[in-house]
Amino acid sequence: MLTKKKIPQSTVWRLSQYLNCLSLLSSEKCREISSHELAERVGVKSTQIRQDFHYFGGFGQPGCRYNVGQLIGELEAILGLDKPQNMIIVGAGNIGQALAHYDKFEPLGFRLKGIFDVNPRLFGLKIRGVGVRDVKELPRFVKDHHIRIGIITTPARVAQSVADLLVRIKIKGIWNFSPMNVTAPEGVSMVNENLSVGLMTLSHKIKGG
Amino acid sequence: MLTKKKIPQSTVWRLSQYLNCLSLLSSEKCREISSHELAERVGVKSTQIRQDFHYFGGFGQPGCRYNVGQLIGELEAILGLDKPQNMIIVGAGNIGQALAHYDKFEPLGFRLKGIFDVNPRLFGLKIRGVGVRDVKELPRFVKDHHIRIGIITTPARVAQSVADLLVRIKIKGIWNFSPMNVTAPEGVSMVNENLSVGLMTLSHKIKGG
DNA sequence: TAGATTGTTAATCGATTAACAATC
DNA sequence: TAGATTGTTAATCGATTAACAATC
């Protein structure tokens, strides 16, 4: 485990693809897999997989295929899925509600604890057992419930100020869905997920290239 | 315009960021901008911007700053936003409905024409004036309404078969939100948007690195 | 003209792929 | 042992950054 070699962003992205694929294989009672087989399934080169694993010291032994269960464990640990993480959503509009409904985060260990908004008409609304609360309660709530991740689904014009608030109350990571790039200081992780970018990328591809 | 030099994916991604920023500037009556100012705002190096533009032959003249309006026009053309494109959504669940409600696609020229599902209880439901229809009507609808883009928001297990159907009926691009990587043959553009990947990436970042 | 700025080539940096020794 | 497979280094490829000539 010589994690100190600066992992490319693209490697982290692929690790989550590998994990997806391996989880499926595991549910089909597959116990072992070679880098070649996994590569085939995920659509990358086998040497890419071995190199990706190599950043973490490698997870197998020469001559033997990888153990699926062990691999899943290693990848989960790397991606921080080995222990549960509490999340909140700020902004109970369409995107916020859809993410609250989404049931693929929970099995990965991400637990939604609260949803916040400024619109009183939404207070009390429950989505999968999680209530919408007044954003004024947010700082207190984050402290009391050990919230590590904040998801921003507010309009663009307030996104940065929400992020600033989340930073102040010591949230660890921010996942921003507002159509405005948001920044956070060193020490707080940020992922900007501008939905329009995906569509524009698709549009450009269609044009031919 | 020597478009034939193989544009990096990352460049296309940044072009959409530039466009975002420029649209905002334009609405603030900003008429000209240098690569340095734009770089500052978007958070990249100015030389990166000039290189990105260089792939398309460059949009300015040495000594003069870029014209904001012209730049917007050029970027829109590159990203295929210069003429409207019709879209449908397949899968009227949470994500599908949220995307149907989302109002940032329309100003970019993307027009949602229909939503499809297999659940009869959803038929007739209207979102922003667009109705949910039986997926059986899909092939006919796509032909009649010149649909170019299909958004998949179905459960994972049917995602590939929906994609195959969309390919058969000659859709040009597919934007897949199901948590399963979907493939399409040469000639049909694909963007896979696995939501869990963003969260896992964030989780990994939080762990420290 | 002098200062600012772009376009464009070259240098650097980083990520992917190839090759192969080590191991089972 | 022979065949398969990983770990790991080196080679290749591609993208970013630096440098500077050309231009206004």
Coordinates of C-alpha atoms (C1' of nucleotides) in Angstrom, one line a residue:
Chain A
M1 CA 0.0 0.0 0.0
L2 CA 2.1 2.9 -1.2
T3 CA -0.8 5.3 -1.7
K4 CA 1.6 8.3 -1.9
K5 CA 2.1 8.4 -5.6
K6 CA -0.6 10.8 -6.7
I7 CA -3.5 8.9 -8.1
P8 CA -4.9 10.2 -11.5
Q9 CA -8.5 11.3 -11.3
S10 CA -9.2 8.9 -14.2
T11 CA -8.0 6.0 -12.1
V12 CA -10.4 6.8 -9.3
W13 CA -13.2 7.1 -11.8
R14 CA -12.3 3.6 -13.2
L15 CA -12.0 2.0 -9.8
S16 CA -15.6 2.8 -9.2
Q17 CA -16.4 1.2 -12.6
Y18 CA -14.5 -1.9 -11.6
L19 CA -16.3 -2.0 -8.3
N20 CA -19.7 -1.9 -10.1
C21 CA -18.7 -4.7 -12.3
L22 CA -17.2 -6.8 -9.5
S23 CA -20.3 -6.4 -7.3
L24 CA -22.4 -7.8 -10.2
L25 CA -20.0 -10.7 -10.7
S26 CA -20.0 -11.4 -7.0
S27 CA -23.8 -11.6 -6.9
E28 CA -23.5 -14.2 -9.7
K29 CA -21.2 -16.3 -7.5
C30 CA -18.1 -15.5 -9.5
R31 CA -15.1 -15.9 -7.2
E32 CA -12.0 -15.2 -9.3
I33 CA -11.3 -13.0 -12.2
S34 CA -8.3 -12.1 -14.3
S35 CA -7.3 -8.6 -15.4
H36 CA -8.2 -9.7 -18.9
E37 CA -11.7 -10.8 -18.1
L38 CA -12.4 -7.7 -16.1
A39 CA -10.9 -5.5 -18.8
E40 CA -13.2 -7.1 -21.4
R41 CA -16.3 -6.4 -19.3
V42 CA -15.5 -2.8 -18.3
G43 CA -14.1 -1.9 -21.7
V44 CA -10.6 -1.0 -20.9
K45 CA -7.2 -2.6 -21.5
S46 CA -6.0 -5.3 -19.0
T47 CA -2.8 -3.5 -18.5
Q48 CA -4.7 -0.4 -17.5
I49 CA -6.3 -2.3 -14.7
R50 CA -3.1 -3.7 -13.5
Q51 CA -1.5 -0.3 -13.6
D52 CA -4.5 1.2 -11.7
F53 CA -4.2 -1.4 -9.0
H54 CA -0.4 -0.9 -9.0
Y55 CA -0.9 2.6 -7.6
F56 CA -2.1 0.9 -4.5
G57 CA 0.6 -1.8 -4.5
G58 CA -1.4 -4.4 -6.4
F59 CA -4.1 -6.8 -5.1
G60 CA -3.0 -10.1 -6.4
Q61 CA -0.1 -12.5 -6.9
P62 CA 1.7 -13.2 -10.2
G63 CA 0.3 -16.4 -11.7
C64 CA -3.0 -16.2 -9.8
R65 CA -6.2 -14.4 -10.8
Y66 CA -7.7 -11.8 -8.5
N67 CA -10.0 -12.9 -5.7
V68 CA -13.3 -11.1 -6.4
G69 CA -14.3 -10.7 -2.8
Q70 CA -11.0 -9.3 -1.7
L71 CA -10.9 -7.0 -4.7
I72 CA -14.3 -5.6 -3.7
G73 CA -13.1 -5.0 -0.2
E74 CA -9.9 -3.2 -1.4
L75 CA -11.8 -1.0 -3.8
E76 CA -14.4 -0.1 -1.2
A77 CA -11.7 0.9 1.2
I78 CA -10.0 3.0 -1.3
L79 CA -13.3 4.7 -2.3
G80 CA -14.2 5.3 1.3
L81 CA -17.2 3.0 1.2
D82 CA -16.1 0.8 4.0
K83 CA -17.9 2.8 6.6
P84 CA -21.2 4.6 6.4
Q85 CA -21.2 8.4 5.7
N86 CA -24.0 10.7 6.5
M87 CA -25.3 13.2 4.0
I88 CA -27.7 16.0 3.7
I89 CA -29.4 17.7 0.7
V90 CA -29.7 21.4 0.5
G91 CA -32.5 22.4 -1.9
A92 CA -35.7 20.4 -2.0
G93 CA -36.6 21.2 -5.6
N94 CA -36.8 18.7 -8.5
I95 CA -33.2 17.6 -8.5
G96 CA -33.0 17.5 -4.7
Q97 CA -36.2 15.4 -4.4
A98 CA -35.0 13.0 -7.2
L99 CA -31.7 12.5 -5.4
A100 CA -33.5 11.9 -2.1
H101 CA -35.6 9.2 -3.8
Y102 CA -32.6 7.6 -5.5
D103 CA -32.0 4.2 -3.8
K104 CA -28.5 3.4 -5.2
F105 CA -26.6 5.5 -2.7
E106 CA -27.7 3.7 0.4
P107 CA -26.2 0.3 -0.5
L108 CA -22.8 2.0 -1.0
G109 CA -22.9 3.3 2.6
F110 CA -24.2 6.8 2.0
R111 CA -27.0 7.6 4.4
L112 CA -29.3 10.6 3.7
K113 CA -30.1 12.2 7.1
G114 CA -31.9 15.4 6.2
I115 CA -33.2 17.7 3.4
F116 CA -33.2 21.5 3.8
D117 CA -34.9 24.3 2.0
V118 CA -36.1 27.9 2.6
N119 CA -39.6 27.3 1.4
P120 CA -41.9 26.7 4.4
R121 CA -44.4 24.9 2.3
L122 CA -42.0 22.1 1.9
F123 CA -41.2 21.7 5.6
G124 CA -42.3 18.4 6.9
L125 CA -42.5 16.7 3.5
K126 CA -41.0 13.2 3.9
I127 CA -39.0 11.4 1.2
R128 CA -38.1 7.8 2.0
G129 CA -38.6 8.6 5.7
V130 CA -36.3 11.7 5.6
G131 CA -38.0 15.1 6.3
V132 CA -37.5 18.5 4.7
R133 CA -36.4 21.1 7.3
D134 CA -35.8 24.8 7.5
V135 CA -32.3 25.6 6.3
K136 CA -31.9 27.7 9.5
E137 CA -31.7 24.4 11.4
L138 CA -28.9 23.2 9.2
P139 CA -25.8 24.2 11.3
R140 CA -27.2 22.6 14.4
F141 CA -28.3 19.5 12.5
V142 CA -24.9 18.9 10.8
K143 CA -23.2 19.0 14.2
D144 CA -25.7 16.7 15.9
H145 CA -25.8 14.1 13.2
H146 CA -22.2 13.8 12.1
I147 CA -22.9 14.9 8.6
R148 CA -19.9 14.6 6.3
I149 CA -21.3 15.2 2.9
G150 CA -23.5 18.1 1.6
I151 CA -25.4 17.9 -1.7
I152 CA -26.3 21.3 -3.2
T153 CA -29.4 21.3 -5.4
T154 CA -30.3 25.0 -5.0
P155 CA -30.7 27.6 -7.7
A156 CA -27.3 28.9 -9.0
R157 CA -27.4 32.3 -7.4
V158 CA -27.3 30.9 -3.9
A159 CA -25.1 27.9 -4.5
Q160 CA -21.8 29.5 -3.5
S161 CA -23.2 31.0 -0.3
V162 CA -24.7 27.6 0.6
A163 CA -21.3 26.1 0.0
D164 CA -19.6 28.7 2.1
L165 CA -22.1 27.9 4.9
L166 CA -21.3 24.2 4.6
V167 CA -17.6 24.9 4.8
R168 CA -18.1 27.0 7.9
I169 CA -19.9 24.3 9.7
K170 CA -17.1 21.8 8.8
I171 CA -18.6 19.6 6.2
K172 CA -16.0 17.3 4.6
G173 CA -17.3 17.1 1.0
I174 CA -19.7 19.0 -1.3
W175 CA -21.4 17.6 -4.3
N176 CA -22.8 20.5 -6.3
F177 CA -25.7 20.0 -8.8
S178 CA -26.4 23.7 -9.3
P179 CA -25.5 25.0 -12.8
M180 CA -22.7 27.2 -11.4
N181 CA -19.2 26.1 -10.6
V182 CA -18.7 26.4 -6.8
T183 CA -15.4 26.6 -5.0
A184 CA -14.3 25.5 -1.6
P185 CA -11.1 26.1 0.3
E186 CA -8.3 23.5 0.6
G187 CA -9.4 20.8 2.9
V188 CA -13.0 20.5 1.7
S189 CA -13.5 18.2 -1.2
M190 CA -15.7 19.5 -4.1
V191 CA -17.4 17.7 -7.0
N192 CA -19.2 20.0 -9.5
E193 CA -21.9 18.1 -11.5
N194 CA -23.2 20.5 -14.0
L195 CA -26.0 18.6 -15.8
S196 CA -25.9 20.7 -18.9
V197 CA -22.3 19.8 -19.5
G198 CA -23.2 16.2 -20.2
L199 CA -25.9 17.2 -22.7
M200 CA -23.6 19.7 -24.4
T201 CA -20.9 17.0 -24.7
L202 CA -23.4 14.6 -26.2
S203 CA -24.6 17.4 -28.6
H204 CA -21.0 18.0 -29.7
K205 CA -20.4 14.3 -30.3
I206 CA -23.5 14.0 -32.4
K207 CA -22.2 16.7 -34.7
G208 CA -19.6 14.2 -35.7
G209 CA -16.1 13.7 -34.6
Chain B
M1 CA -11.5 26.2 -38.9
L2 CA -9.4 23.1 -39.1
T3 CA -11.6 20.9 -37.0
K4 CA -9.8 17.8 -38.2
K5 CA -7.2 17.6 -35.4
K6 CA -8.9 15.3 -32.9
I7 CA -10.3 17.4 -30.1
P8 CA -9.6 16.1 -26.6
Q9 CA -12.6 15.2 -24.5
S10 CA -11.4 17.6 -21.9
T11 CA -11.3 20.5 -24.4
V12 CA -15.0 19.9 -25.2
W13 CA -15.8 19.8 -21.6
R14 CA -14.0 23.1 -21.0
L15 CA -15.7 24.8 -24.0
S16 CA -19.0 24.3 -22.3
Q17 CA -17.5 25.9 -19.1
Y18 CA -16.3 28.9 -21.2
L19 CA -19.7 29.2 -22.8
N20 CA -21.4 29.2 -19.4
C21 CA -19.1 31.9 -18.1
L22 CA -19.4 34.0 -21.3
S23 CA -23.2 33.9 -21.3
L24 CA -23.2 35.3 -17.8
L25 CA -20.7 38.0 -18.8
S26 CA -22.8 38.9 -21.8
S27 CA -25.9 39.3 -19.7
E28 CA -23.8 41.8 -17.7
K29 CA -23.1 43.8 -20.8
C30 CA -19.5 42.7 -21.1
R31 CA -18.4 43.0 -24.7
E32 CA -14.8 42.0 -24.8
I33 CA -12.6 39.6 -22.8
S34 CA -9.0 38.5 -22.8
S35 CA -7.9 34.9 -22.4
H36 CA -6.4 35.9 -19.1
E37 CA -9.6 37.3 -17.7
L38 CA -11.7 34.3 -18.8
A39 CA -9.0 32.0 -17.5
E40 CA -9.2 33.7 -14.1
R41 CA -13.0 33.3 -14.0
V42 CA -13.2 29.7 -15.1
G43 CA -10.1 28.6 -13.1
V44 CA -7.8 27.4 -15.9
K45 CA -4.6 28.8 -17.4
S46 CA -4.9 31.4 -20.2
T47 CA -2.7 29.4 -22.4
Q48 CA -5.1 26.5 -22.0
I49 CA -7.9 28.6 -23.4
R50 CA -5.9 29.8 -26.4
Q51 CA -4.8 26.2 -27.1
D52 CA -8.4 25.0 -26.8
F53 CA -9.5 27.7 -29.3
H54 CA -6.6 26.9 -31.5
Y55 CA -8.0 23.4 -32.2
F56 CA -10.7 25.3 -34.1
G57 CA -8.4 27.8 -35.7
G58 CA -8.7 30.5 -33.1
F59 CA -11.4 33.1 -32.6
G60 CA -9.5 36.3 -32.2
Q61 CA -6.8 38.5 -33.6
P62 CA -3.3 39.0 -32.0
G63 CA -3.3 42.2 -30.0
C64 CA -7.1 42.4 -29.6
R65 CA -9.2 40.7 -26.9
Y66 CA -11.9 38.3 -27.9
N67 CA -15.4 39.6 -28.8
V68 CA -17.8 38.0 -26.2
G69 CA -20.7 37.8 -28.6
Q70 CA -18.7 36.3 -31.4
L71 CA -17.1 33.8 -29.0
I72 CA -20.5 32.7 -27.7
G73 CA -21.6 32.2 -31.3
E74 CA -18.6 30.1 -32.2
L75 CA -18.8 27.9 -29.1
E76 CA -22.5 27.3 -29.6
A77 CA -21.8 26.2 -33.1
I78 CA -19.1 23.8 -32.0
L79 CA -21.3 22.4 -29.3
G80 CA -24.2 22.0 -31.6
L81 CA -26.4 24.5 -29.8
D82 CA -26.9 26.7 -32.8
K83 CA -30.0 24.9 -33.8
P84 CA -32.7 23.3 -31.6
Q85 CA -32.6 19.5 -31.0
N86 CA -35.6 17.4 -30.0
M87 CA -35.3 15.0 -27.1
I88 CA -37.3 12.3 -25.4
I89 CA -37.0 10.8 -21.9
V90 CA -37.5 7.0 -21.5
G91 CA -38.4 6.2 -17.9
A92 CA -40.7 8.5 -15.9
G93 CA -39.4 7.7 -12.5
N94 CA -37.7 10.2 -10.1
I95 CA -34.7 11.0 -12.3
G96 CA -36.8 11.1 -15.4
Q97 CA -39.3 13.5 -13.9
A98 CA -36.6 15.7 -12.4
L99 CA -34.9 16.0 -15.7
A100 CA -38.2 16.8 -17.4
H101 CA -38.7 19.6 -14.8
Y102 CA -35.2 20.9 -15.2
D103 CA -35.4 24.2 -17.1
K104 CA -31.7 24.8 -18.0
F105 CA -31.8 22.6 -21.1
E106 CA -34.4 24.5 -23.1
P107 CA -32.4 27.8 -23.2
L108 CA -29.5 25.8 -24.8
G109 CA -31.8 24.7 -27.6
F110 CA -32.8 21.3 -26.3
R111 CA -36.5 20.7 -26.5
L112 CA -38.2 17.9 -24.6
K113 CA -40.9 16.5 -26.8
G114 CA -42.1 13.4 -25.0
I115 CA -41.7 11.1 -21.9
F116 CA -42.1 7.4 -22.1
D117 CA -42.8 4.6 -19.6
V118 CA -44.3 1.2 -19.3
N119 CA -46.4 2.0 -16.3
P120 CA -50.0 2.8 -17.4
R121 CA -50.6 4.8 -14.3
L122 CA -48.2 7.4 -15.4
F123 CA -49.7 7.8 -18.9
G124 CA -51.1 11.2 -19.4
L125 CA -49.2 12.8 -16.6
K126 CA -47.9 16.2 -17.8
I127 CA -44.6 17.8 -16.8
R128 CA -44.1 21.3 -18.1
G129 CA -46.6 20.6 -20.8
V130 CA -45.0 17.4 -21.9
G131 CA -47.0 14.2 -21.5
V132 CA -46.0 10.7 -20.4
R133 CA -46.8 8.1 -23.1
D134 CA -46.7 4.4 -23.5
V135 CA -43.3 3.2 -24.6
K136 CA -45.0 1.2 -27.4
E137 CA -45.7 4.5 -29.1
L138 CA -42.0 5.4 -29.0
P139 CA -40.8 4.3 -32.4
R140 CA -43.6 6.1 -34.2
F141 CA -43.2 9.2 -32.1
V142 CA -39.4 9.4 -32.7
K143 CA -40.0 9.3 -36.4
D144 CA -42.9 11.8 -36.4
H145 CA -41.2 14.4 -34.2
H146 CA -37.6 14.3 -35.5
I147 CA -36.2 13.2 -32.2
R148 CA -32.4 13.2 -32.1
I149 CA -31.6 12.7 -28.5
G150 CA -32.9 10.0 -26.1
I151 CA -32.4 10.2 -22.3
I152 CA -32.5 6.8 -20.5
T153 CA -33.7 7.0 -16.9
T154 CA -35.0 3.4 -16.6
P155 CA -33.9 0.7 -14.1
A156 CA -30.5 -0.8 -14.9
R157 CA -31.8 -4.1 -16.1
V158 CA -33.7 -2.7 -19.1
A159 CA -31.3 0.2 -19.9
Q160 CA -29.3 -1.7 -22.6
S161 CA -32.5 -3.0 -24.4
V162 CA -33.9 0.6 -24.4
A163 CA -30.7 1.8 -25.9
D164 CA -30.8 -0.9 -28.5
L165 CA -34.3 0.1 -29.4
L166 CA -33.3 3.8 -29.6
V167 CA -30.4 2.8 -31.9
R168 CA -32.8 0.7 -34.1
I169 CA -35.1 3.7 -34.6
K170 CA -32.2 5.9 -35.6
I171 CA -31.7 8.2 -32.6
K172 CA -28.5 10.2 -32.9
G173 CA -27.4 10.4 -29.3
I174 CA -28.1 8.7 -26.0
W175 CA -27.7 10.1 -22.5
N176 CA -27.8 7.3 -20.0
F177 CA -28.6 7.9 -16.3
S178 CA -29.2 4.3 -15.4
P179 CA -26.5 2.9 -13.1
M180 CA -25.3 0.5 -15.8
N181 CA -22.8 1.3 -18.6
V182 CA -24.7 1.1 -21.8
T183 CA -23.0 0.7 -25.2
A184 CA -24.1 1.8 -28.7
P185 CA -22.6 1.0 -32.1
E186 CA -20.3 3.3 -34.1
G187 CA -22.4 6.2 -35.4
V188 CA -24.6 6.7 -32.3
S189 CA -23.1 8.9 -29.6
M190 CA -23.3 7.8 -26.0
V191 CA -22.8 9.6 -22.7
N192 CA -23.0 7.5 -19.6
E193 CA -23.8 9.5 -16.5
N194 CA -23.7 7.1 -13.6
L195 CA -24.7 9.2 -10.6
S196 CA -23.0 7.0 -8.0
V197 CA -19.6 7.6 -9.6
G198 CA -19.7 11.3 -8.6
L199 CA -20.5 10.4 -5.1
M200 CA -17.8 7.7 -4.9
T201 CA -15.3 10.2 -6.4
L202 CA -16.2 12.7 -3.7
S203 CA -15.9 10.0 -1.0
H204 CA -12.4 9.1 -2.2
K205 CA -11.4 12.7 -2.2
I206 CA -12.6 13.2 1.4
K207 CA -10.5 10.3 2.5
G208 CA -7.6 12.6 1.8
G209 CA -5.2 12.7 -1.1
Chain C
dT1 C1' 5.7 53.7 -31.3
dA2 C1' 5.0 50.8 -26.9
dG3 C1' 1.9 47.8 -24.6
dA4 C1' -1.2 44.3 -24.8
dT5 C1' -2.7 40.3 -26.6
dT6 C1' -3.5 36.4 -29.6
dG7 C1' -1.8 32.3 -32.5
dT8 C1' 1.3 28.8 -32.8
dT9 C1' 5.3 26.0 -32.1
dA10 C1' 8.2 23.6 -28.8
dA11 C1' 9.0 21.8 -24.1
dT12 C1' 7.1 19.6 -20.3
dC13 C1' 4.2 16.9 -17.9
dG14 C1' 1.2 13.0 -17.0
dA15 C1' -1.4 9.0 -18.3
dT16 C1' -1.8 4.8 -21.1
dT17 C1' 0.2 0.9 -23.2
dA18 C1' 3.7 -2.5 -24.1
dA19 C1' 7.1 -5.6 -22.6
dC20 C1' 8.7 -8.8 -19.8
dA21 C1' 10.6 -10.8 -15.4
dA22 C1' 8.8 -13.0 -11.3
dT23 C1' 5.6 -16.1 -9.5
dC24 C1' 2.2 -19.5 -8.9
Chain D
dT1 C1' 7.7 -28.5 -15.7
dA2 C1' 4.7 -25.5 -18.9
dG3 C1' 1.0 -22.1 -19.0
dA4 C1' -1.1 -18.5 -17.1
dT5 C1' -1.1 -14.4 -14.8
dT6 C1' 0.4 -10.5 -12.1
dG7 C1' 3.7 -6.7 -10.8
dT8 C1' 6.6 -3.4 -12.5
dT9 C1' 9.6 -0.8 -15.4
dA10 C1' 10.1 1.4 -19.8
dA11 C1' 8.2 3.3 -24.1
dT12 C1' 4.6 5.6 -26.2
dC13 C1' 1.1 8.6 -26.6
dG14 C1' -1.6 12.7 -25.6
dA15 C1' -2.6 16.9 -23.1
dT16 C1' -1.0 21.0 -20.8
dT17 C1' 2.1 24.7 -20.2
dA18 C1' 5.7 27.8 -21.6
dA19 C1' 7.8 30.7 -24.9
dC20 C1' 7.7 33.9 -28.2
dA21 C1' 6.7 35.8 -33.0
dA22 C1' 3.0 38.2 -35.2
dT23 C1' -0.3 41.6 -34.9
dC24 C1' -3.3 45.3 -33.4

